[in-house]
Coordinates of C-alpha atoms in Angstrom, one line a residue:
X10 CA 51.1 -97.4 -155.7
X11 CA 47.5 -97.6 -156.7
X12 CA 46.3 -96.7 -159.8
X13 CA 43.6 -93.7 -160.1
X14 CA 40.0 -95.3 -160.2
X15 CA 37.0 -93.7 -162.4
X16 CA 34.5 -95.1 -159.9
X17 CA 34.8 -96.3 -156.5
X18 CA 31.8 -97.4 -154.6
X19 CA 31.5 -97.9 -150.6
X20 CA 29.4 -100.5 -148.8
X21 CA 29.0 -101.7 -145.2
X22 CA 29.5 -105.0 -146.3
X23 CA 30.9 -107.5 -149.0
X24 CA 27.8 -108.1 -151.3
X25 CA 25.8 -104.7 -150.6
X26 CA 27.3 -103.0 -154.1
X27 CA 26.4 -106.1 -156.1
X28 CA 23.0 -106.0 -154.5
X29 CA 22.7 -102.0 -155.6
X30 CA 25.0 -101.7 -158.6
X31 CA 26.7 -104.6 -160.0
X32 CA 25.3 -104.0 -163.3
X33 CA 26.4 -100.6 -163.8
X34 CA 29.3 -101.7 -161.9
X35 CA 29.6 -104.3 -165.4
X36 CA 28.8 -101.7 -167.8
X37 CA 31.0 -99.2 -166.8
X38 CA 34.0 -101.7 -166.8
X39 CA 32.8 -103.1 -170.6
X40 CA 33.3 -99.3 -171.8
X41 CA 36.7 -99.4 -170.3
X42 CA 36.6 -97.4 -166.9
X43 CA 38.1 -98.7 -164.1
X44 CA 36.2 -99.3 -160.8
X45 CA 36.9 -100.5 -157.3
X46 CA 34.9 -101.3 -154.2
X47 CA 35.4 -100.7 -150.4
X48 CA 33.7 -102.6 -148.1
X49 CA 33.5 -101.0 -144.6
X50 CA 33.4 -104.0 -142.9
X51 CA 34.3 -107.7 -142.8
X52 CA 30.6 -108.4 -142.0
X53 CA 31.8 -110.2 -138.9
X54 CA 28.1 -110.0 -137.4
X55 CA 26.4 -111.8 -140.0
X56 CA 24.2 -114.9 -139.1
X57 CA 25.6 -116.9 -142.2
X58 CA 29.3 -117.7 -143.4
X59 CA 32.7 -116.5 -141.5
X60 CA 34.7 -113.6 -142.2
X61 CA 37.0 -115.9 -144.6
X62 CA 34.3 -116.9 -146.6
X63 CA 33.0 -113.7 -147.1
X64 CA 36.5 -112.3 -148.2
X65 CA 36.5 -115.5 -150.7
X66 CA 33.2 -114.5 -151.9
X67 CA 33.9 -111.0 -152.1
X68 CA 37.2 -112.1 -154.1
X69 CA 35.1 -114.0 -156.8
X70 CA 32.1 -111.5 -157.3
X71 CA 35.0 -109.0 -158.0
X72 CA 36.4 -111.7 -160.6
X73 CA 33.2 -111.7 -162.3
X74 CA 32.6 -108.0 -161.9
X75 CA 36.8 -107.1 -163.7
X76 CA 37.0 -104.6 -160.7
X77 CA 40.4 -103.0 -160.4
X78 CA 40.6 -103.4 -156.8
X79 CA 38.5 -104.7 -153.8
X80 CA 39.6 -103.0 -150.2
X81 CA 38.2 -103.5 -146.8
X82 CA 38.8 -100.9 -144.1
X83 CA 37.8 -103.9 -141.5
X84 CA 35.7 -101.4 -139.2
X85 CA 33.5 -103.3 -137.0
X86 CA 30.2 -104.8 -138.4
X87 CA 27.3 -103.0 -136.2
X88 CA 29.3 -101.0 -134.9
X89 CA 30.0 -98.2 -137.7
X90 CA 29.4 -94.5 -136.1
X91 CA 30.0 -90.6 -136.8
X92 CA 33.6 -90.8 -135.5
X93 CA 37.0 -89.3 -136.2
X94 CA 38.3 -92.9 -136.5
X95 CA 36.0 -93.9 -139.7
X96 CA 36.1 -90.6 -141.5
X97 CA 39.3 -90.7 -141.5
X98 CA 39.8 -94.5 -143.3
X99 CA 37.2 -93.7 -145.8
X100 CA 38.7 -90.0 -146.5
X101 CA 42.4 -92.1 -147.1
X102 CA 40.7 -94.5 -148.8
X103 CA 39.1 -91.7 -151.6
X104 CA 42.1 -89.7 -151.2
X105 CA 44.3 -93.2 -152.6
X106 CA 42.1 -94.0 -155.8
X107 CA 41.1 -90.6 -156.4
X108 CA 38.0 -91.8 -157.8
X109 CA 35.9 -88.9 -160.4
X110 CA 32.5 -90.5 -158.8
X111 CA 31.5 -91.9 -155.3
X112 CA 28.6 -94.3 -154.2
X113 CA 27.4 -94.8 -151.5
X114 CA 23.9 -96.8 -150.0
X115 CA 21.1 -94.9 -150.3
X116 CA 20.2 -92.8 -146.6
X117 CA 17.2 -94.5 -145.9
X118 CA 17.2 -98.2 -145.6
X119 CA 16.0 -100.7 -143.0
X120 CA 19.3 -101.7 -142.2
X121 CA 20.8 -99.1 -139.7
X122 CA 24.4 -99.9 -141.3
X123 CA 23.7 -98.8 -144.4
X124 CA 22.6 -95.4 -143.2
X125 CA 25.6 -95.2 -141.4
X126 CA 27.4 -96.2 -144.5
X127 CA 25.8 -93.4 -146.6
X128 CA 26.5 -90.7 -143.7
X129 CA 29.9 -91.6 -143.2
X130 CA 31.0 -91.5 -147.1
X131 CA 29.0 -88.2 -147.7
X132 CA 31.0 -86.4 -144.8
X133 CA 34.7 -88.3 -146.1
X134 CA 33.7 -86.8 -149.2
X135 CA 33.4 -83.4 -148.1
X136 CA 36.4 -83.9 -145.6
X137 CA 38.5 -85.5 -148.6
X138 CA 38.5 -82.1 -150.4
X139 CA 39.7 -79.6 -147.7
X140 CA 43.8 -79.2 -148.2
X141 CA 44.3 -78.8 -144.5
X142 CA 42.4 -82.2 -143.6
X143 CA 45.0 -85.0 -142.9
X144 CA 47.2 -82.9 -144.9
X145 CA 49.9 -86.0 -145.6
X146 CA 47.3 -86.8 -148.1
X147 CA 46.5 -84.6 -151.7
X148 CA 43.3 -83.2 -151.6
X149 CA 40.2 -84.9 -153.8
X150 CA 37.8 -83.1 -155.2
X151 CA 35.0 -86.0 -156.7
X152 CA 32.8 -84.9 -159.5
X153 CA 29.7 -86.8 -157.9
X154 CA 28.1 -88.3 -155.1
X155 CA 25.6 -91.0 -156.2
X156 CA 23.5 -93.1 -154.0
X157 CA 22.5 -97.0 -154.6
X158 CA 19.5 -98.7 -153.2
X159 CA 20.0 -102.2 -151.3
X160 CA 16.4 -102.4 -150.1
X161 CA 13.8 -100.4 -150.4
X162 CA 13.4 -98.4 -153.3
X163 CA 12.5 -94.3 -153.7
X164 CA 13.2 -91.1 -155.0
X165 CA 15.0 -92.9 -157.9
X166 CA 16.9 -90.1 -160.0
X167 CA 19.1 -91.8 -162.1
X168 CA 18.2 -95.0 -164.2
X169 CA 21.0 -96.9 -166.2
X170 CA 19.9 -99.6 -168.6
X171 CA 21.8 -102.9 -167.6
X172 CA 20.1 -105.5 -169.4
X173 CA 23.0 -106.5 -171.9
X174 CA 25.2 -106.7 -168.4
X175 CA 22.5 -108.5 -165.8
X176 CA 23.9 -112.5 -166.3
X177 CA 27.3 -110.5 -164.9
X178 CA 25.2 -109.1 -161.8
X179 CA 23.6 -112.7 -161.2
X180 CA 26.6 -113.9 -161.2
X181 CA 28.3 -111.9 -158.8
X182 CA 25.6 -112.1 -156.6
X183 CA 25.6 -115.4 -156.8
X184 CA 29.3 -115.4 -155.8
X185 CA 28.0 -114.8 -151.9
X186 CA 26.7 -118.2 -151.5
X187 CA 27.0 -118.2 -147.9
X188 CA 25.0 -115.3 -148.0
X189 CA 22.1 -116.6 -150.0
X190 CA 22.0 -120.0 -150.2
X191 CA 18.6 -121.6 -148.7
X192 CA 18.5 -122.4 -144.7
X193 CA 19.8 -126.1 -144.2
X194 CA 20.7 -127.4 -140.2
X195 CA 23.5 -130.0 -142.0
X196 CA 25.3 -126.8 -143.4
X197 CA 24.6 -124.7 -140.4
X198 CA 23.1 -122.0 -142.8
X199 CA 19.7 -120.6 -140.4
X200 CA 17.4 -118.6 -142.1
X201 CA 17.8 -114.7 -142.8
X202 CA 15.8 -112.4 -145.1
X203 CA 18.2 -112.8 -147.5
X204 CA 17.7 -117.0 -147.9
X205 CA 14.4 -116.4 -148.4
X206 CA 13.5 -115.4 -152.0
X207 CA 16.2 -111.9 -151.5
X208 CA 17.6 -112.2 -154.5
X209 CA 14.5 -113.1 -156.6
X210 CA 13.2 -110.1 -155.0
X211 CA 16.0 -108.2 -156.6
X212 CA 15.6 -109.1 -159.9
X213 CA 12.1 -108.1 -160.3
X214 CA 12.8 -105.2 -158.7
X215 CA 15.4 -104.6 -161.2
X216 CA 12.9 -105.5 -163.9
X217 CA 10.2 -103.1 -162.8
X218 CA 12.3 -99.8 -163.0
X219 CA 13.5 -101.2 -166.3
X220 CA 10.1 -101.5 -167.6
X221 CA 9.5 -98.1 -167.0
X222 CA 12.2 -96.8 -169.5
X223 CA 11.3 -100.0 -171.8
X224 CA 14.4 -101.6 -170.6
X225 CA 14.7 -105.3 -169.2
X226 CA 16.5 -104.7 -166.4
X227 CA 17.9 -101.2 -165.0
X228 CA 19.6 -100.0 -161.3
X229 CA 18.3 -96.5 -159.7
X230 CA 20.0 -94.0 -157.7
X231 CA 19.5 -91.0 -155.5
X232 CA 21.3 -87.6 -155.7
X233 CA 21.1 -84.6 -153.4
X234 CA 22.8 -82.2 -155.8
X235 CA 21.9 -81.7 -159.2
X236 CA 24.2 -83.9 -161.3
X237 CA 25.3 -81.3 -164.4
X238 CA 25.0 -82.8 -167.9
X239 CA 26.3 -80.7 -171.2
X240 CA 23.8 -81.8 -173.5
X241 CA 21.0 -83.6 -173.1

């Protein structure tokens, strides 16, 4: 039987929550909550690595991360759409951790399956709260829908200050070597935006909306309802 989880984060693919959150991911597990990811997808489509690879990857950045569990629902890469089918697995998938807070990719990115991503967990989590919906599961109610940014940047609501945590995120990202590891014809690695300087890209990214708290590093997010607070 799994175990309840504080946080559990959806993303199309293995390596898109360590690219938006792995810090807070890391902080959140030092204070003692428990976390888990679910990736969509076995990122079948990508241009680099094999799906084995990727679930070896996947496996170690959740090592270095102390997650509680890694799933994947194994829907198809480039194909993810507004269907019964997909609600369904991510509803049974929030429904089994009974997590207090979602994320999900921020709604607007350049890749269309992370859009997809973000649309799909924001009706499951709607869905997962009705009694009558797939009624051999309890109902969850989550406390909060947060959204993690993967590429571009905006709107940023929520900042949380992951310096004493970013080696963790570096190495985690680092974990998805197949991923990010520079173009080479002997290895049969081509060349892909994210081979190119991605995850340099990242970190200054990172360190520019941490400089604007006075952090050194810090991860954003996006909310569409007002996230309530007792004191400030």
């Amino acid at each position: 039987m799994t175990t309840a989880v504080d946080i559990l984060a959806f993303g199309a693919h293995p390596d898109d929550v360590e690219i938006g959150m792995s810090g807070t991911i890391a902080k959140h597990i030092h204070a003692g909550h428990r976390v888990a990811i679910c990736d969509l997808t076995e990122a079948e489509m990508s241009s680099n690595g094999t799906v084995a690879s990727r679930w070896q990857e996947g496996a170690a950045a959740a090592a270095v991360l102390g997650l509680s569990a890694r799933t994947c629902l194994g829907l198809p890469d480039r194909g993810l759409m507004m269907s019964e089918e997909h609600i369904q697995a991510i509803v049974r998938e929030i429904r089994t951790f009974k997590p207090r807070i979602v994320f999900a990719p921020y709604w607007e990115d350049r890749h269309p399956d992370h859009n997809a991503c973000s649309r799909l967990v924001e009706e499951a989590v709607f869905n997962a709260k009705l009694r009558r919906y797939m009624p051999e599961l309890p109902p969850v109610q989550i406390e909060q829908l947060i959204f993690y940014y993967i590429n571009d940047v905006k709107d940023v609501a929520v900042m949380v200050d992951i310096s004493l945590h970013y080696e963790q995120k570096r190495q985690a990202l680092q974990a998805f070597r197949s991923q990010f590891e520079a173009p080479d014809s002997t290895k049969d690695i081509v060349a892909t935006p994210l081979n190119k300087g991605y995850l340099t890209n990242v970190e200054a990214r990172d360190r520019l909306l941490g400089g604007q708290r006075g952090w050194d590093y810090a991860e954003g997010f996006a909310l569409k309802k007002p996230h309530a607070v007792t004191l400030f």
